[in-house]
Amino acid sequence: MPSSMDRMRHLLSTAEHSDVHFLVGDGDAKEILPSHQLILKNASNVFEAMFRPDAKKEQGQNASVNCPAVIEVPDVEVSAFKVMLSFIYADDLDELDGNNAMALLYAAKKYNIPDLVDACLQIPISELRNVFFAFAQARLFKLEAFSLKCLRYICQNAVQLFESNDFLQIDQNMLCVFLDNDLLLFSDEFEIWKTALRWADEKCRQNGIECSLENRRAMLGSALFKIRFTNIHEEDFSKFVVPSGVLTMEEVLGVYQFNAHPFLHLHGIPGLYSLKFPSHGRIFDWKKAKDNRKGTLSLDIEKLSEFAGESVGSRRLSDAVDINGFEWKIKAELRKKTDDTDDKKCLGFYLWCNAKEGGPLNCVYSAIYRIVSEKREADNCIGTRCDCVINKAHIVRGFTNFITFEELMEPSNGFYNREDDKVTLAIDITMKDEKIEKFIADPNKSNGTLCMEIEKLSEFAREIKGSERKSEAFRITGMPWKISAEIEMEYENNEKWLGFYLLCDDASEKDEHWSRKCSATLRIVSQKNGTEDLIGRLNNLIFDKKSTEWGFSNFIRFAELMDPSKGFYNREEDKMELAIDFIMNETKMEKIISDPNKSNGTLSMEIEELSAFAREIGGSERISETAVYIKGMPWKISAEIVMDGVKSNEKRLCFSLLSDDAPKEDENWSCNCSGTFQIVSQKNGVSNFISEFDDDVFDYNENKWAYLYSISFAELMDPEKSFYDQSEDKVTLAIEFTVNEAKPEDKS
């Protein structure tokens, strides 16, 4: 006795008692396929709606058995419609294969048959008749997982697939998707350029127009600006790309300028010609690259879910690549989040380098660390390091808390390939021949101004904590000085801040005991007339081998920085400008002969232009110029702006006693002090404000600071308090103190 499935197949094949006919296909391929409304209605709500009596009446169909309804279906292939009917009647998918899977997918989506959709998506990508058409269908129906599978397959097999005629039929939008992908696997970018040009020539022929340079450029459209011309070897670029005439002269010069000075965009120096094309690398094999100065390393972390479950300290390493006498690897390490109280695991992301035997002793590079996104609409997760020095002392550079595993594996972020359980890391490296340019400057010059423009500020603002930009170096007193801008994070409010620093460092300096002292004014330059620069000041900074960077970790919030009303952000050009005015002080204070037995003294300091000082940022300071020597040590007053987080970030003036120049040869010195802090009254008959301190300890490890007293600027500048001389815009501070004990301990 035949099974129920056999009876259903018989009913379909014989068309007995059919009450609806479908005229399927287009042109000469049309065919009438009879069916049964009752069976179709039970398989799909689309058919159910189609066969309602009111729907038939609207369509003018005759529903009688003697005259079955005829429904035209010109947009579905006959073979696909037949397979769909076989599935509806008897769950039969014997005829489903790579040749008809996408046509059948279209029919299954059109008539809303979910099980059939799933069956179509199970066909291996490699068996599909036209993977480009499959990718287009997946995007049309918003089948994200299947779309990513198609995209990965196309990118991994691009060399073979892009030679096919199917590739030449894709539209410009799809070409943009492929050229925009970091994982597009070609031997080098020049091959991608030639492939794109072949596609443009075919589009010219399809449109019946001449393959002129104007038409080639028009056919490529926005896809032209997805090609990474800076990654094409200069010889190929000059010999083949430039003569093609597709690029404008300004675009050509922008590429040449970038290749000659690849650090300009990281150092904030505006070029004569802007670069119109992406500059980050693709995941190529660097061993085969013609240009060994720049390239991209990559690491696929497979079985990511297992890696995420391992213990802290577990790591993955990429294969080593030999570049300029160094072995380079990507190192991924499982870390514990250190920036807040959450017990979360993070991905540590590093560039590891080891000098080969007989190779150079050091090198300098800049690097962009990326977690590659597989979603076109999602950004890569990016961090940037500038002017990193690799030598025996520094072989690993990167980010300890690059991203939490929770964020890394969140599907909506687009980093995690759940199907293959992996993620792809990449580092774009640009190597520099020397640490800084040799710049002969006046050896007696003791002051200067550094400037740096941060271009593409909106992109920089999206990078992770620790990403940085650095200016080119400017030599003062024989040492290289730079601006460093860094992304800092306030985790309590999940806000990004701009860290702003003055940097002095020279790896080539042979004297390990070098030191420089300077004072600096750090400014965000206003871009709007009538708006003041945002200022932070630091005084008597000591730079040496251990302390190469001074500044403000929380100079300004990015939300405030990019607020148009503040006047700091040039939205039209997407940039901002930083400046540092600095002046060198004597490295060591002048020796002052004083009574070695003197144990007490009085310090005083006038803070002039107090209203301007009050507008500076938290951390800005003033230090008295003249030191008083007590017990052979120089003492000063320090006044600093601090922010009171409890009272809505109220600004307060904090002043303290400072032992300014500790004996470098004795790290065990210490002394105790007692005395009074005074704010001097500006009105006759009104007493000074006095606060006492007793037996405060100074030593080498505590930065030589004593008791800190603070007062709000609102109270300090209140006319009724008598501290503020409004006519001269100043306040006077004083400290009377006694050094109770000042004897260096015997190191033995």
XYZ file of C-alpha atoms in Angstrom:
748
model
C 0.000 0.000 0.000
C 1.484 3.386 -0.980
C 2.494 5.704 1.869
C 0.807 9.039 2.479
C 3.823 10.785 0.935
C 3.538 8.634 -2.177
C -0.163 9.509 -2.450
C 0.672 13.243 -2.182
C 3.329 12.907 -4.891
C 0.780 11.116 -7.086
C -1.758 13.891 -6.516
C 0.801 16.534 -7.532
C 2.043 14.682 -10.597
C -1.411 13.800 -11.981
C -3.063 17.125 -11.072
C -6.270 15.276 -10.206
C -8.959 17.630 -8.873
C -6.614 20.631 -9.178
C -8.397 23.941 -8.673
C -5.634 26.472 -9.368
C -3.127 26.848 -12.178
C 0.127 28.808 -11.977
C 1.591 30.272 -15.160
C 5.224 30.276 -14.039
C 8.292 31.775 -15.685
C 8.982 34.462 -18.224
C 9.377 34.528 -21.995
C 9.711 31.183 -23.755
C 10.295 29.365 -20.441
C 6.684 29.708 -19.256
C 4.865 26.630 -18.024
C 1.447 25.978 -16.442
C 1.650 24.094 -13.148
C -1.645 22.816 -11.658
C -2.121 22.605 -7.888
C -4.675 22.392 -5.077
C -5.695 25.433 -3.067
C -6.410 23.517 0.130
C -2.911 22.045 0.282
C -1.238 25.352 -0.524
C -3.332 27.268 2.027
C -2.196 24.909 4.788
C 1.449 25.418 3.838
C 1.617 29.203 3.647
C -0.277 32.205 4.958
C 0.535 33.954 1.681
C -1.382 31.304 -0.275
C -4.145 31.427 2.329
C -4.584 35.159 1.767
C -4.374 34.677 -1.996
C -7.232 32.142 -2.073
C -9.689 33.994 0.162
C -13.028 34.539 -1.657
C -12.704 38.316 -1.410
C -9.180 38.145 -2.857
C -10.406 36.041 -5.788
C -13.187 38.515 -6.459
C -10.736 41.424 -6.455
C -8.471 39.568 -8.894
C -11.417 38.646 -11.157
C -10.713 34.912 -10.774
C -13.309 32.215 -11.468
C -13.169 29.797 -8.537
C -15.278 27.005 -10.059
C -13.836 23.519 -10.456
C -14.595 23.499 -14.170
C -12.558 26.664 -14.683
C -9.561 26.746 -12.296
C -7.978 30.086 -11.441
C -4.812 30.984 -13.393
C -2.197 32.980 -11.491
C 0.801 34.400 -13.319
C 4.176 34.102 -11.576
C 6.733 35.664 -13.953
C 9.418 36.292 -11.306
C 10.043 32.654 -10.251
C 11.918 30.042 -12.286
C 9.867 27.009 -13.350
C 12.318 24.495 -11.847
C 12.318 26.336 -8.516
C 8.509 26.475 -8.384
C 8.324 22.721 -9.039
C 10.748 21.972 -6.190
C 8.695 24.234 -3.911
C 5.504 22.326 -4.747
C 7.290 19.010 -4.114
C 8.325 20.264 -0.684
C 4.796 21.522 0.129
C 3.132 18.265 -0.951
C 5.634 15.656 0.210
C 8.602 17.301 2.021
C 10.596 16.285 -1.039
C 13.912 18.133 -1.541
C 15.628 15.619 -3.812
C 15.865 18.198 -6.598
C 17.334 20.960 -4.393
C 20.957 21.692 -5.331
C 23.393 24.543 -5.869
C 21.944 25.326 -9.290
C 18.443 26.187 -8.095
C 18.972 26.973 -4.387
C 18.866 30.756 -4.776
C 15.907 30.742 -7.152
C 14.115 28.461 -4.700
C 15.111 30.752 -1.807
C 13.409 33.621 -3.612
C 10.222 31.566 -4.022
C 10.312 30.394 -0.392
C 10.653 33.980 0.844
C 7.964 35.207 -1.563
C 5.424 32.683 -0.253
C 6.754 32.659 3.345
C 7.725 29.010 3.797
C 10.352 29.184 6.599
C 11.376 25.500 6.558
C 12.120 25.714 2.860
C 14.139 28.909 3.412
C 16.257 27.071 5.991
C 16.790 24.153 3.623
C 18.057 26.500 0.897
C 20.505 28.130 3.295
C 22.055 24.752 4.166
C 23.518 24.296 0.677
C 27.343 24.740 0.922
C 28.450 28.113 -0.449
C 31.019 26.433 -2.682
C 28.235 24.510 -4.498
C 26.124 27.543 -5.400
C 25.839 28.279 -9.094
C 26.546 32.000 -8.652
C 27.834 33.110 -5.246
C 27.559 36.788 -6.225
C 23.833 36.349 -6.907
C 23.536 34.439 -3.620
C 25.162 37.343 -1.780
C 22.758 39.783 -3.437
C 19.759 37.648 -2.437
C 21.008 37.369 1.138
C 21.305 41.148 1.393
C 17.893 41.643 -0.243
C 16.185 39.399 2.302
C 18.363 40.630 5.213
C 19.729 37.143 5.911
C 22.701 38.391 7.912
C 24.393 35.096 8.774
C 24.106 33.762 5.226
C 25.260 37.097 3.831
C 28.413 36.944 5.968
C 29.077 33.357 4.853
C 28.884 34.448 1.214
C 31.078 37.485 1.838
C 33.754 35.425 3.602
C 33.780 32.855 0.813
C 34.053 35.542 -1.875
C 36.878 37.365 -0.064
C 38.817 34.165 0.633
C 38.521 33.014 -2.994
C 38.635 36.427 -4.637
C 41.463 35.655 -7.061
C 39.487 32.851 -8.753
C 35.982 34.315 -8.402
C 36.897 37.776 -9.698
C 38.147 36.185 -12.924
C 34.640 34.850 -13.658
C 31.995 36.420 -15.867
C 29.626 36.439 -12.871
C 31.867 39.014 -11.178
C 31.554 41.341 -14.157
C 27.760 41.383 -13.730
C 27.738 42.755 -10.169
C 26.728 46.367 -9.575
C 28.857 49.210 -8.232
C 27.365 48.985 -4.756
C 28.401 45.342 -4.399
C 31.876 46.123 -5.730
C 32.186 48.731 -2.964
C 31.357 46.084 -0.354
C 34.152 43.807 -1.576
C 36.790 46.535 -1.968
C 35.923 47.854 1.497
C 36.669 44.507 3.146
C 39.976 44.021 4.971
C 39.901 40.271 4.294
C 39.784 40.536 0.489
C 42.494 38.022 -0.339
C 44.745 39.084 -3.216
C 48.501 38.916 -3.539
C 48.682 42.721 -3.292
C 46.621 45.885 -3.791
C 47.887 46.360 -7.344
C 46.014 43.196 -8.397
C 42.850 44.634 -6.853
C 43.327 47.814 -8.888
C 43.684 45.820 -12.131
C 40.579 43.775 -11.303
C 38.535 46.912 -10.599
C 39.699 48.419 -13.886
C 38.650 45.265 -15.778
C 35.204 45.492 -14.143
C 34.924 49.171 -15.176
C 35.856 48.346 -18.788
C 33.164 45.645 -18.912
C 30.574 48.089 -17.560
C 31.537 50.543 -20.294
C 30.938 47.829 -22.911
C 27.617 46.812 -21.313
C 26.494 50.434 -21.501
C 27.717 50.849 -25.064
C 30.212 53.596 -24.256
C 33.914 54.049 -24.935
C 36.417 52.795 -22.333
C 37.843 56.282 -21.824
C 39.450 57.417 -18.577
C 36.407 59.615 -17.829
C 33.999 56.712 -18.374
C 36.170 54.303 -16.388
C 36.146 56.718 -13.460
C 32.385 57.234 -13.792
C 31.719 53.475 -13.805
C 33.872 52.944 -10.706
C 32.239 55.850 -8.891
C 32.555 55.503 -5.112
C 34.301 52.115 -5.522
C 37.412 54.004 -6.671
C 37.756 55.429 -3.163
C 37.737 51.959 -1.593
C 41.020 51.033 -3.308
C 44.031 51.471 -1.012
C 46.465 53.111 -3.400
C 48.979 53.822 -0.618
C 49.472 50.045 -0.330
C 50.482 49.708 -3.998
C 54.238 49.598 -4.463
C 55.509 52.983 -5.644
C 56.990 51.516 -8.843
C 53.664 49.933 -9.870
C 51.783 53.078 -8.896
C 54.042 55.313 -11.010
C 54.349 52.942 -13.960
C 50.740 51.778 -14.320
C 48.220 53.571 -12.094
C 49.239 57.171 -12.788
C 49.423 56.766 -16.608
C 45.900 55.273 -16.650
C 44.601 58.794 -15.998
C 41.780 57.569 -13.773
C 43.095 59.503 -10.769
C 43.217 63.292 -10.716
C 46.557 64.999 -10.222
C 45.552 66.080 -6.704
C 44.702 62.458 -5.825
C 48.032 61.243 -7.238
C 49.981 63.849 -5.266
C 48.067 62.905 -2.117
C 49.258 59.298 -2.499
C 52.852 60.366 -3.210
C 52.814 62.673 -0.174
C 51.516 59.904 2.083
C 54.123 57.422 0.854
C 56.908 59.964 1.401
C 55.666 61.007 4.858
C 53.321 58.311 6.202
C 53.478 59.790 9.721
C 51.912 63.153 8.847
C 48.346 62.074 9.644
C 49.457 60.727 13.032
C 51.660 63.731 13.833
C 49.022 66.360 13.179
C 50.925 68.085 10.370
C 48.604 69.236 7.564
C 49.844 68.204 4.129
C 49.576 70.172 0.909
C 47.377 67.458 -0.597
C 44.768 65.508 1.323
C 44.658 61.730 0.942
C 41.330 60.656 -0.580
C 41.823 56.907 -0.132
C 41.979 54.465 2.809
C 45.495 53.880 4.102
C 45.084 50.895 6.443
C 46.226 47.521 5.206
C 44.498 44.350 4.104
C 45.348 40.932 5.454
C 48.033 40.139 2.881
C 51.089 37.939 3.243
C 53.791 40.465 4.134
C 56.501 38.008 3.076
C 55.402 38.511 -0.525
C 55.052 42.300 -0.294
C 57.311 44.518 -2.382
C 57.419 47.310 0.221
C 58.926 46.168 3.526
C 58.374 49.514 5.306
C 54.670 49.036 5.882
C 52.217 46.197 5.959
C 49.629 44.324 7.985
C 50.059 41.425 10.385
C 47.028 39.290 11.188
C 45.969 36.641 13.677
C 42.834 34.499 13.557
C 41.888 33.482 17.110
C 40.054 30.227 16.490
C 37.858 28.519 19.098
C 37.363 31.928 20.675
C 34.714 30.663 23.093
C 37.275 28.216 24.535
C 39.941 30.925 24.746
C 37.501 33.185 26.625
C 37.029 30.439 29.224
C 40.741 29.963 29.905
C 42.627 31.438 32.853
C 44.099 34.940 32.942
C 47.463 35.003 31.176
C 46.501 32.542 28.421
C 47.737 33.733 25.063
C 47.704 33.215 21.322
C 50.563 34.161 18.957
C 50.566 34.699 15.218
C 53.272 33.259 12.993
C 56.474 35.320 12.974
C 57.177 37.646 10.051
C 60.751 38.742 9.319
C 60.868 42.494 8.648
C 64.065 44.528 8.484
C 66.005 42.177 10.750
C 63.257 41.786 13.352
C 60.769 39.001 13.972
C 57.255 40.417 14.447
C 54.180 38.702 15.893
C 50.742 39.579 17.167
C 50.192 38.506 20.760
C 46.655 38.160 22.141
C 46.429 37.626 25.888
C 43.543 37.048 28.261
C 43.586 39.800 30.901
C 41.472 40.917 33.860
C 39.894 44.353 33.439
C 41.874 46.818 35.541
C 40.049 50.105 34.993
C 36.910 49.517 37.046
C 35.469 47.252 39.704
C 33.763 44.848 37.289
C 35.251 41.361 37.300
C 35.442 41.095 33.504
C 37.885 39.385 31.198
C 39.544 41.521 28.549
C 41.577 40.947 25.428
C 45.151 42.194 25.709
C 46.365 43.062 22.199
C 50.098 43.515 21.569
C 52.744 43.746 18.873
C 55.693 41.561 19.855
C 59.097 42.075 18.281
C 62.444 40.369 18.703
C 65.726 41.468 17.128
C 67.389 38.722 15.103
C 71.030 37.777 15.622
C 73.196 40.277 13.748
C 70.226 42.562 13.025
C 69.782 46.234 13.974
C 69.631 47.178 17.650
C 66.452 49.263 17.481
C 63.762 50.589 15.198
C 60.827 52.993 15.331
C 57.325 52.414 14.036
C 53.724 53.541 14.343
C 50.951 50.963 14.486
C 47.180 50.780 14.193
C 45.673 47.844 16.121
C 42.364 46.579 14.739
C 39.741 43.964 15.448
C 38.401 43.397 11.964
C 34.659 43.846 11.565
C 32.842 41.539 9.173
C 29.863 43.879 9.003
C 30.112 46.694 6.515
C 27.959 48.965 8.667
C 30.090 48.320 11.776
C 33.395 50.037 12.540
C 36.606 48.188 13.237
C 37.652 48.456 16.888
C 40.803 50.568 16.644
C 43.733 51.649 18.812
C 46.784 53.648 17.660
C 50.364 53.814 18.934
C 52.816 56.403 17.542
C 56.621 56.487 17.355
C 57.129 53.286 19.330
C 60.747 52.282 19.923
C 61.677 48.609 19.757
C 64.959 47.642 21.427
C 66.223 45.159 23.996
C 64.346 46.969 26.759
C 61.043 47.270 24.897
C 59.939 44.302 22.805
C 56.163 44.380 23.393
C 53.849 47.347 22.782
C 50.069 47.432 22.758
C 46.925 47.608 24.879
C 46.303 45.682 28.107
C 42.511 46.177 28.076
C 41.715 46.462 24.367
C 38.124 45.198 24.616
C 36.110 43.037 27.010
C 35.263 39.528 25.813
C 31.615 40.398 26.404
C 31.854 43.206 23.819
C 34.089 41.140 21.538
C 31.574 38.285 21.296
C 28.439 40.449 21.110
C 26.927 39.610 17.666
C 25.709 43.154 16.996
C 29.292 44.503 17.140
C 30.265 42.442 14.097
C 33.676 41.199 15.311
C 32.848 37.607 16.247
C 32.337 34.942 13.592
C 29.995 32.743 15.629
C 29.718 30.040 12.974
C 33.494 29.507 12.818
C 33.975 30.573 16.477
C 36.786 32.966 15.643
C 37.835 36.606 15.483
C 40.483 38.301 13.326
C 43.071 40.716 14.733
C 45.221 42.928 12.516
C 48.017 45.443 13.037
C 48.967 47.964 10.341
C 52.643 48.838 10.769
C 54.525 51.770 9.275
C 58.249 51.676 9.950
C 60.443 54.731 10.282
C 64.106 54.848 9.367
C 65.120 57.134 12.226
C 63.532 58.132 15.486
C 63.343 61.817 14.573
C 64.762 64.030 11.868
C 68.190 65.406 12.622
C 67.398 69.035 13.323
C 70.199 71.471 14.119
C 68.828 74.124 16.444
C 70.314 77.025 18.354
C 71.872 75.286 21.390
C 71.105 78.386 23.461
C 67.420 78.451 22.529
C 65.408 77.984 25.717
C 61.772 78.342 24.653
C 59.392 77.378 21.885
C 55.849 76.585 20.824
C 54.755 73.172 19.581
C 51.631 72.829 17.434
C 49.666 69.808 16.272
C 46.455 69.432 14.295
C 44.421 66.296 14.983
C 42.690 65.555 11.691
C 39.721 63.188 11.400
C 38.936 63.975 15.026
C 35.600 62.144 14.882
C 37.463 58.924 13.966
C 40.061 59.455 16.701
C 37.237 59.945 19.216
C 35.915 56.450 18.396
C 39.237 54.732 19.108
C 39.919 52.927 22.376
C 41.541 54.141 25.598
C 45.276 54.591 25.131
C 45.124 55.497 21.427
C 47.381 58.411 20.684
C 48.595 61.024 18.235
C 52.022 62.661 18.434
C 53.486 65.749 16.806
C 56.786 65.809 14.985
C 59.734 66.633 17.239
C 61.107 70.117 17.854
C 64.596 70.357 19.356
C 65.248 72.632 22.320
C 68.487 72.340 24.328
C 69.432 69.419 22.106
C 66.444 67.270 23.121
C 63.374 66.328 21.027
C 60.068 67.712 22.363
C 56.631 66.593 21.166
C 52.943 66.988 21.835
C 51.184 63.760 22.761
C 47.374 63.501 22.652
C 45.852 60.371 24.136
C 42.375 58.968 24.707
C 41.640 58.520 28.398
C 38.549 56.941 29.944
C 36.431 57.846 32.958
C 34.725 54.530 33.635
C 32.361 55.792 36.323
C 30.450 57.852 33.743
C 31.716 55.900 30.698
C 33.092 59.119 29.192
C 36.123 59.627 26.974
C 38.575 62.406 27.790
C 41.438 63.945 25.854
C 44.762 63.437 27.612
C 47.206 66.203 26.654
C 50.951 65.924 27.376
C 54.381 67.404 26.715
C 56.824 64.643 25.821
C 60.624 64.661 25.885
C 62.368 61.415 25.087
C 65.375 60.393 23.073
C 66.269 56.716 22.895
C 69.622 57.669 21.393
C 70.593 59.755 24.451
C 73.649 58.005 25.894
C 73.615 59.852 29.212
C 71.161 57.973 31.416
C 71.309 60.788 33.961
C 70.126 63.543 31.606
C 67.485 65.914 32.917
C 65.657 69.045 31.789
C 63.425 71.414 33.724
C 60.729 73.517 32.086
C 57.381 75.226 32.560
C 54.602 74.765 30.011
C 51.238 76.177 28.989
C 49.082 73.582 27.206
C 46.366 75.018 24.973
C 43.468 73.851 22.841
C 43.411 76.582 20.220
C 40.044 78.235 19.670
C 38.648 77.986 16.132
C 36.076 80.727 16.722
C 36.638 84.476 16.991
C 35.820 85.799 20.429
C 36.382 82.443 22.131
C 39.389 81.917 24.407
C 41.815 79.018 24.181
C 41.345 76.313 26.807
C 44.454 76.442 28.992
C 46.322 74.287 31.476
C 49.659 75.359 33.012
C 52.415 73.339 34.658
C 55.552 74.714 36.307
C 59.024 73.419 37.124
C 58.544 70.070 35.427
C 61.487 67.685 35.706
C 62.082 65.516 32.617
C 64.569 62.662 32.901
C 65.007 59.026 31.871
C 62.194 57.927 34.201
C 59.830 60.876 33.684
C 59.511 61.631 29.973
C 55.906 62.869 29.884
C 54.004 65.544 31.827
C 50.531 66.914 31.287
C 46.849 66.346 31.986
C 45.144 62.964 31.776
C 41.687 64.592 31.823
C 42.157 67.821 29.882
C 38.634 67.946 28.411
C 35.773 65.546 27.708
C 35.391 64.627 24.029
C 31.690 65.496 24.254
C 32.657 69.018 25.320
C 35.605 69.227 22.919
C 33.392 68.495 19.906
C 30.517 70.721 21.033
C 30.317 73.412 18.280
C 29.333 76.089 20.809
C 32.703 75.732 22.610
C 34.650 76.827 19.545
C 37.459 74.233 19.719
C 36.286 71.837 16.974
C 36.392 72.681 13.272
C 33.463 70.509 12.204
C 33.774 71.312 8.498
C 37.363 70.018 8.350
C 36.868 67.551 11.248
C 39.943 68.716 13.118
C 41.251 70.554 16.182
C 44.530 72.256 17.047
C 46.731 71.779 20.111
C 49.642 73.983 21.159
C 52.197 74.000 23.966
C 54.199 77.105 24.888
C 57.153 76.133 27.034
C 60.277 77.673 28.478
C 63.312 75.888 29.810
C 64.452 76.498 33.397
C 67.879 75.840 34.776
C 68.258 72.128 35.417
C 69.513 72.813 38.924
C 68.677 75.807 41.080
C 71.349 78.364 41.789
C 73.238 77.550 44.964
C 72.207 80.002 47.668
C 74.444 80.431 50.667
C 72.329 80.468 53.795
C 72.707 79.802 57.463
C 72.812 75.978 57.710
C 71.274 76.222 61.156
C 68.275 78.265 60.019
C 65.138 76.208 60.691
C 62.220 78.541 59.907
C 61.077 80.964 57.229
C 58.195 82.675 55.441
C 57.155 82.170 51.807
C 54.795 84.424 49.881
C 53.367 84.403 46.373
C 51.050 86.720 44.458
C 48.805 85.004 41.906
C 48.232 87.694 39.288
C 45.466 87.534 36.677
C 43.531 85.343 39.081
C 40.330 85.465 36.979
C 42.222 84.003 34.000
C 43.822 81.362 36.238
C 40.360 80.419 37.537
C 39.251 79.621 33.963
C 42.064 77.123 33.410
C 41.510 73.393 33.746
C 41.920 71.176 36.787
C 45.608 70.493 37.449
C 46.845 73.903 36.274
C 49.319 75.378 38.710
C 51.442 78.326 39.735
C 54.695 77.959 41.689
C 56.536 80.770 43.431
C 59.637 81.794 41.514
C 61.976 82.405 44.434
C 62.901 79.625 46.818
C 63.760 80.079 50.481
C 66.547 77.798 51.700
C 65.950 76.165 55.094
C 68.269 73.432 56.341
C 70.006 73.459 52.967
C 66.794 72.668 51.030
C 64.862 75.006 48.664
C 61.202 75.617 49.640
C 58.394 77.107 47.534
C 54.637 77.645 47.457
C 52.594 75.668 44.924
C 49.039 76.709 43.963
C 46.950 74.278 41.895
C 43.401 74.065 40.553
C 41.567 70.958 41.751
C 38.044 69.801 40.923
C 35.616 68.981 43.716
C 33.640 66.045 42.303
C 31.267 66.049 45.274
C 30.086 69.588 44.545
C 29.342 69.346 40.812
C 32.993 69.703 39.773
C 33.460 72.978 41.667
C 36.918 74.466 41.116
C 39.068 74.914 44.194
C 42.449 76.533 44.752
C 44.767 74.113 46.508
C 48.050 75.461 47.859
C 50.872 73.606 49.513
C 54.440 73.697 50.714
C 56.910 72.253 48.240
C 60.454 71.049 48.714
C 61.368 71.714 45.137
C 64.747 70.089 44.574
C 65.363 66.875 46.490
C 68.971 65.624 46.586
C 69.076 63.142 43.713
C 72.033 61.338 45.255
C 70.117 60.471 48.435
C 66.744 58.775 48.059
C 66.339 58.271 51.821
C 66.243 61.906 52.969
C 63.276 63.093 55.023
C 62.191 65.939 57.287
C 59.191 67.137 59.305
C 57.557 70.566 59.043
C 55.016 72.566 61.020
C 53.490 75.943 60.300
C 50.513 77.916 58.985
C 48.929 78.466 55.574
C 47.665 82.026 55.109
C 45.516 83.842 52.576
C 46.537 87.473 53.032
C 43.678 89.918 53.586
C 43.436 92.805 51.102
C 41.445 95.001 53.529
C 42.762 96.944 56.488
C 41.380 95.706 59.751
C 40.551 92.234 58.399
C 42.729 89.362 59.594
C 44.453 86.879 57.308
C 42.828 83.496 56.903
C 45.021 80.968 58.743
C 45.151 77.156 58.732
C 47.739 75.251 60.767
C 49.680 72.102 59.893
C 51.887 70.079 62.218
C 54.660 67.513 61.705
C 53.976 66.847 58.029
C 56.577 64.553 56.497
C 58.585 65.289 53.366
C 60.562 62.511 51.704
C 61.803 61.394 48.306
C 58.918 59.028 47.533
C 56.076 61.435 48.287
C 57.012 63.895 45.535
C 58.197 66.312 48.215
C 54.675 67.641 48.911
C 53.424 68.639 52.358
C 49.992 69.508 53.739
C 47.469 70.681 51.126
C 44.916 73.386 51.926
C 42.079 74.195 49.484
C 39.399 76.866 49.114
C 36.743 77.242 46.424
C 37.356 79.944 43.816
C 33.843 81.224 44.468
C 34.760 81.859 48.107
C 38.271 83.070 47.299
C 36.994 85.706 44.831
C 33.979 86.760 46.898
C 34.497 90.534 47.529
C 33.019 90.214 51.017
C 35.760 87.764 52.066
C 38.521 90.368 51.460
C 40.998 87.857 49.965
C 40.700 89.008 46.340
C 42.094 92.319 45.108
C 39.556 92.902 42.339
C 41.194 96.067 40.989
C 44.523 94.309 40.416
C 42.983 90.849 39.839
C 45.264 89.068 42.289
C 45.474 87.158 45.566
C 48.417 86.758 47.955
C 49.326 83.454 49.619
C 51.824 82.955 52.436
C 53.282 80.078 54.438
C 55.134 80.455 57.744
C 56.880 77.201 58.618
C 59.541 75.506 60.722
C 61.638 72.521 59.676
C 61.689 70.332 62.759
C 64.172 67.811 61.467
C 66.187 67.661 58.258
C 68.850 65.001 58.213
C 69.474 62.441 55.469
C 69.511 58.902 56.735
C 72.662 56.834 56.448
C 72.145 54.485 53.509
C 74.474 51.933 55.055
